[in-house]
Amino acid sequence: MKYFIVTYGCQMNVHESEKIAAILEKLGYSCAEKREDVDIIVFNTCAIREGAEDRVFGNVGNLKKLKKKNKDLIIVLCGCMTQKEETAKKMLRTFPFVDIVIGTFNLPKLADYIKQVKDGRQLEIWQEGDIDEVLPYKRTSGDNAWVNIMQGCNNFCTYCIVPYVRGREKSRSEENILNEIKQIISEKKYNKITLLGQNVNSYGKDLNPPVSFAQLLKDICKLEGDFKISFMTSHPKDLTDEVIDVIANEDKIEKYIHLPAQSGNNRILNLMNRKYTREKYLSIIDKIREKIPNCRITSDFIVGFPSETEEEFEDTYSLVKQVQFDSIFAFMYSPREGTVASKMNDQVPEIEKHRRVNKLLNLEKDIQKETGKK
Ligand code: 5AD
Ligand code: SF4
């Protein structure tokens, strides 16, 4: 029996697919090189932008041929896109050959759904769930081991679907994280450990007693062994001086921060509900550069947020020019149903979003050429 997993979206999903792989292997499946001739296919989906969802729809549609050839093929859809009940139901309707559609919170029960597949098609989407601390992972990312430290997000940036599909912030216990990392170190297969969370800087605020992210980093660095730690993603409003100091002082922490700015204009930042200003963002960058001189800094930007004017976009452009990031991701704003921004007036025309994103990416290329940064 063989399986194939198709993963869309962020590192969080890549890591969750490692959990899916472990679940399937425990059921007796082994990993196939390609999706033809397998017994089960899992699509781990992403909902962050419309483009990601369109890709999933197209590729799931293509599975019809495979199912025709092998009627026993089990097709599973999970991840952020199917956590949205409307989308999940639509997928079940559109694709009569799909067997199991589940949300993000009930993924740990995947083995049960597969065992019940003989009884008919299944759709189950839980609205909340505890962070899973039990199931193992089949690590597939070379010498990098991902470690999930928290799930969910409380920030409700007005453009973002994540809080709706991943729920509120929930941190894993520090003890469980440290035990997992000790295990990773003892396997001696991984040089790098990357801590994952939607907003790692608010790690531990929900624990009793609370543990700060800086404390977690310090405790991990006390573990013996030859390894490097990095983490993502940081929110500028929560990146404390203490965390910057820990990165500066600990040899085991990679000198790298991914710090999404999203925009360089204060009116847009406010509309996005980001809770910092351009000036505040720039002061954090200054602080990082002062305390960690060789720190690589990368960022995310959204262009064409509703009502963004040309001048306001130019503020983003000038911020990118000023900071000279090591690299940036630039995205065209994509309205996500159910979010506050999707209901705002003055949506920016697609053609204009394209122009702005290209202009920003060209600037990025020029900066990389000039500075030799990569
Ligand atoms: N449209 C475009 N980009 C988005 N991002 C999040 N939501 C949207 C959206 N609705 C971007 C942000 C975030 C990155 C992971 O994806 O820049 O940092
Ligand atoms: Fe989305 Fe904002 Fe949370 Fe990041 S911090 S996951 S952009 S709501």
XYZ file of C-alpha atoms and ligand atoms in Angstrom:
400
model
C 0.000 0.000 0.000
C 1.405 3.358 -1.028
C 0.649 7.009 -0.267
C 1.343 10.370 -1.851
C 0.924 13.742 -0.109
C 0.559 17.028 -2.001
C 1.358 20.029 0.198
C 0.392 23.646 -0.478
C 1.299 26.766 1.466
C 3.596 27.554 4.362
C 6.156 25.638 6.438
C 3.444 24.929 8.958
C 1.699 22.821 6.320
C 4.953 21.202 5.232
C 5.457 20.130 8.827
C 1.854 18.996 9.213
C 2.327 16.811 6.143
C 5.162 15.144 8.079
C 2.560 14.239 10.694
C 0.197 12.943 7.991
C 3.050 10.805 6.625
C 3.634 9.304 10.079
C -0.087 8.537 10.469
C -0.171 6.812 7.071
C 2.995 4.798 7.730
C 1.538 3.577 11.011
C -1.447 2.311 9.019
C 0.958 0.331 6.823
C 1.321 2.647 3.834
C 4.712 3.510 2.380
C 5.767 6.649 0.538
C 5.512 6.687 -3.282
C 7.601 8.821 -5.636
C 4.648 9.929 -7.766
C 0.894 10.141 -7.447
C 0.085 7.543 -10.106
C -0.327 3.975 -8.796
C -0.886 4.856 -5.148
C -3.624 3.705 -2.780
C -4.159 6.981 -0.962
C -3.582 10.632 -1.940
C -3.770 13.459 0.599
C -4.064 17.108 -0.450
C -2.935 19.348 2.411
C -4.400 22.659 1.278
C -3.725 26.378 1.795
C -6.252 29.230 1.905
C -4.010 32.270 2.284
C -4.724 33.684 -1.194
C -7.200 32.934 -3.942
C -4.399 31.686 -6.201
C -3.537 28.939 -3.714
C -7.164 27.810 -3.601
C -7.492 27.858 -7.395
C -4.451 25.613 -7.709
C -5.981 23.115 -5.285
C -9.304 23.103 -7.161
C -7.533 22.486 -10.485
C -5.297 19.737 -9.168
C -8.031 17.913 -7.261
C -10.110 17.979 -10.471
C -7.277 16.173 -12.234
C -7.516 13.272 -9.781
C -10.726 12.108 -11.449
C -8.660 10.220 -14.035
C -6.713 8.377 -11.351
C -9.869 7.401 -9.511
C -11.344 6.062 -12.759
C -8.340 3.784 -13.186
C -8.365 2.701 -9.560
C -11.724 2.890 -7.856
C -10.209 1.858 -4.523
C -8.002 4.941 -4.448
C -8.714 6.972 -1.288
C -8.620 10.745 -1.759
C -8.326 12.984 1.302
C -8.573 16.793 1.416
C -7.415 18.559 4.569
C -5.715 21.807 5.655
C -6.744 25.445 5.857
C -8.987 25.499 2.816
C -11.195 22.640 3.982
C -11.446 24.128 7.475
C -13.824 26.627 5.860
C -17.098 24.747 5.939
C -18.561 26.350 2.810
C -15.462 25.558 0.768
C -15.296 22.026 2.145
C -18.918 21.339 1.211
C -18.380 22.844 -2.220
C -15.406 20.554 -2.781
C -17.393 17.507 -1.744
C -20.148 18.532 -4.190
C -17.797 19.416 -7.044
C -15.630 16.334 -6.715
C -17.810 13.246 -6.212
C -14.678 11.071 -6.301
C -13.211 12.615 -3.124
C -13.598 10.355 -0.061
C -12.602 12.337 3.022
C -12.746 16.096 3.669
C -11.582 17.266 7.099
C -10.559 20.486 8.828
C -7.341 21.477 10.575
C -8.544 20.640 14.097
C -9.617 17.068 13.390
C -6.502 16.101 11.417
C -5.132 14.047 14.367
C -8.089 11.681 13.823
C -7.110 11.015 10.194
C -6.412 7.325 10.847
C -9.988 6.818 12.063
C -11.485 8.454 8.971
C -9.378 6.234 6.735
C -10.456 3.122 8.629
C -14.104 4.134 8.159
C -13.793 4.936 4.470
C -15.549 1.708 3.434
C -18.711 3.062 5.082
C -18.960 6.040 2.706
C -17.753 9.587 2.124
C -16.923 11.662 5.162
C -16.992 15.376 5.902
C -15.990 16.520 9.352
C -14.833 19.939 10.452
C -14.313 20.765 14.103
C -14.343 24.405 15.134
C -11.646 24.132 17.817
C -9.201 21.555 19.077
C -6.311 21.190 21.510
C -2.811 21.379 20.144
C -1.728 17.836 19.335
C 1.215 16.777 21.490
C 0.971 13.061 20.902
C 1.386 12.092 17.282
C 4.885 11.632 15.865
C 6.320 13.108 12.671
C 8.100 11.519 9.755
C 10.770 14.163 9.160
C 11.273 14.819 5.458
C 13.124 18.137 5.258
C 16.748 16.990 5.021
C 18.952 18.221 7.837
C 16.298 20.649 9.048
C 13.857 19.528 11.725
C 10.702 21.595 12.096
C 9.321 21.950 15.617
C 5.854 23.374 16.071
C 5.714 25.487 19.242
C 2.220 26.926 18.937
C -0.783 27.077 16.706
C -3.349 29.694 15.810
C -3.297 33.456 15.835
C -5.044 36.149 17.873
C -4.102 39.131 15.761
C -6.865 39.321 13.194
C -4.971 41.356 10.639
C -7.916 42.467 8.536
C -6.756 40.745 5.310
C -5.872 37.397 6.874
C -7.827 34.135 6.951
C -5.446 32.372 9.369
C -7.246 33.224 12.638
C -10.440 31.794 11.134
C -8.947 28.494 10.017
C -6.341 27.913 12.745
C -8.206 29.272 15.759
C -6.841 31.172 18.731
C -3.210 30.975 19.870
C -2.368 27.826 21.788
C 1.159 27.098 22.962
C 2.679 23.691 23.495
C 4.126 23.079 26.938
C 7.787 24.034 27.219
C 8.593 20.601 28.585
C 7.166 18.850 25.522
C 9.042 21.172 23.172
C 12.340 20.631 25.005
C 11.804 16.844 24.999
C 11.119 16.850 21.272
C 14.260 18.879 20.627
C 16.375 16.588 22.846
C 15.109 13.663 20.804
C 15.991 15.459 17.544
C 19.491 16.235 18.810
C 20.025 12.640 19.926
C 19.188 11.341 16.444
C 22.227 13.269 15.108
C 20.602 13.644 11.659
C 19.689 17.318 11.867
C 21.922 20.405 12.036
C 19.104 22.846 12.094
C 15.944 23.139 14.146
C 13.292 25.596 13.000
C 10.606 26.592 15.503
C 7.253 27.217 13.900
C 4.279 29.330 14.883
C 2.071 31.934 13.232
C 3.302 34.458 15.750
C 6.193 32.922 17.716
C 6.811 36.068 19.766
C 3.620 35.536 21.684
C 4.640 31.976 22.589
C 3.735 30.941 26.119
C 1.439 33.817 27.051
C -1.408 31.306 27.365
C 0.537 28.824 29.511
C 0.156 28.535 33.260
C 2.597 29.758 34.466
C 3.452 31.802 31.341
C 6.799 31.263 29.581
C 8.226 33.974 27.329
C 9.558 33.223 23.853
C 12.944 34.611 24.957
C 12.974 32.158 27.857
C 12.099 29.256 25.576
C 14.968 30.203 23.256
C 17.407 30.431 26.183
C 16.302 27.060 27.540
C 16.694 25.411 24.138
C 20.206 26.871 23.820
C 21.156 25.266 27.149
C 20.627 21.816 25.632
C 23.867 20.101 24.801
C 24.725 19.326 21.196
C 25.788 20.810 17.918
C 22.744 22.479 16.370
C 21.424 25.803 15.110
C 18.020 27.218 16.004
C 15.891 29.488 13.890
C 12.215 30.427 14.038
C 9.329 31.924 12.147
C 7.208 34.013 11.971
C 7.744 37.133 14.097
C 5.214 39.935 14.375
C 6.854 43.387 14.691
C 4.467 44.409 17.456
C 5.597 41.517 19.671
C 9.332 41.268 18.924
C 10.796 42.239 22.293
C 14.240 43.658 23.094
C 14.774 40.555 25.162
C 14.336 38.303 22.107
C 16.710 40.497 20.084
C 19.277 40.215 22.909
C 18.929 36.430 23.049
C 19.495 36.162 19.279
C 22.535 38.439 19.633
C 24.024 36.525 22.567
C 23.379 32.881 21.797
C 25.744 31.189 19.329
C 23.211 28.467 18.666
C 20.645 30.904 17.262
C 20.886 31.701 13.588
C 21.285 35.414 12.907
C 18.124 35.627 10.871
C 14.729 37.258 11.386
C 11.711 37.095 9.115
C 9.783 40.216 10.071
C 6.765 40.859 7.826
C 6.134 44.609 7.468
C 3.176 44.232 5.028
C 3.154 47.985 4.226
C 5.254 51.108 4.709
C 2.286 53.439 5.039
C 0.691 54.265 8.374
C -2.885 54.626 7.155
C -2.714 51.221 5.460
C -0.972 49.612 8.456
C -3.793 50.898 10.598
C -6.441 49.557 8.203
C -4.601 46.235 8.244
C -4.793 46.222 12.072
C -1.052 45.624 12.326
C -0.670 47.719 15.523
C 2.652 49.368 14.606
C 3.705 52.323 12.501
C 6.320 52.677 9.786
C 8.505 54.555 12.300
C 8.159 51.811 14.894
C 9.021 49.150 12.302
C 12.109 51.072 11.213
C 13.207 51.529 14.818
C 13.024 47.750 15.346
C 15.170 47.234 12.238
C 17.705 49.746 13.604
C 17.768 47.941 16.919
C 18.309 44.563 15.247
C 21.129 45.922 13.079
C 22.765 47.605 16.036
C 22.684 44.544 18.295
C 23.110 41.810 15.658
C 25.326 43.395 12.980
C 25.230 40.529 10.464
C 21.611 39.621 10.929
C 19.766 38.572 7.763
C 16.363 40.239 7.671
C 13.533 39.262 5.338
C 9.977 40.520 5.059
C 6.527 40.099 3.507
C 4.526 42.843 1.795
C 0.997 43.099 0.474
C 0.316 45.569 -2.333
C -3.099 46.772 -3.443
C -4.764 46.524 -0.047
C -8.265 48.092 -0.371
C -8.055 51.867 -0.951
C -4.227 51.897 -1.144
C -3.276 54.921 -3.263
C -0.230 55.267 -5.476
C 1.428 57.527 -2.874
C 0.732 55.006 -0.147
C 2.243 52.235 -2.245
C 5.279 54.516 -2.740
C 5.701 54.481 1.058
C 6.055 50.700 0.891
C 8.504 51.089 -1.996
C 10.598 53.594 -0.073
C 10.623 51.397 3.045
C 11.952 48.454 1.037
C 14.566 50.743 -0.505
C 15.568 52.126 2.856
C 15.823 48.844 4.771
C 17.565 46.855 2.014
C 16.176 43.506 3.126
C 18.079 40.350 2.314
C 14.973 39.266 0.497
C 11.262 39.982 0.426
C 8.046 38.246 -0.529
C 5.566 40.584 -2.187
C 1.937 39.564 -2.648
C -1.016 41.114 -4.404
C -3.840 41.573 -1.931
C -6.365 38.762 -2.288
C -9.790 39.240 -0.672
C -10.613 36.368 1.710
C -14.257 35.792 2.437
C -15.182 36.446 6.058
C -12.292 38.852 6.734
C -12.845 42.537 7.506
C -10.812 43.800 4.533
C -12.821 41.813 2.011
C -15.804 44.042 2.847
C -13.886 47.327 2.551
C -14.664 49.798 -0.214
C -12.255 50.761 -2.981
C -10.802 47.390 -3.863
C -7.752 48.066 -6.066
C -8.025 46.806 -9.686
C -6.036 43.625 -10.455
C -4.005 45.325 -13.172
C -2.857 47.941 -10.687
C -1.927 45.288 -8.132
C 0.175 43.568 -10.801
C 1.969 46.814 -11.621
C 2.748 47.498 -7.979
C 3.935 44.002 -7.182
C 6.217 43.986 -10.227
C 7.617 47.383 -9.318
C 8.403 46.171 -5.806
C 9.956 42.926 -6.973
C 12.094 44.790 -9.522
C 13.357 47.046 -6.768
C 14.166 43.945 -4.757
C 16.161 42.510 -7.675
C 18.101 45.784 -8.064
C 18.901 45.841 -4.350
C 20.119 42.255 -4.465
C 22.335 43.026 -7.458
C 23.809 46.093 -5.787
C 24.415 44.567 -2.382
C 25.142 40.992 -3.465
C 22.526 39.884 -0.944
C 20.555 36.778 -1.623
N -3.687 38.588 0.372
C -2.394 38.660 0.030
N -1.399 38.280 0.832
C -1.711 37.792 2.052
N -0.943 37.357 3.055
C -1.759 36.972 4.066
N -3.046 37.166 3.734
C -3.041 37.683 2.475
C -4.065 38.104 1.582
N -5.356 38.053 1.906
C 0.508 37.369 3.014
C 1.108 38.210 4.154
C 1.670 37.174 5.066
C 2.042 36.085 4.105
C 2.227 34.742 4.703
O 0.982 36.045 3.180
O 2.145 38.997 3.604
O 2.777 37.629 5.807
Fe -2.459 36.437 9.675
Fe -1.737 38.675 10.991
Fe -1.970 36.338 12.306
Fe 0.056 36.676 10.599
S -0.287 37.864 12.479
S -1.268 34.852 10.759
S -0.889 37.948 9.005
S -3.624 37.472 11.319
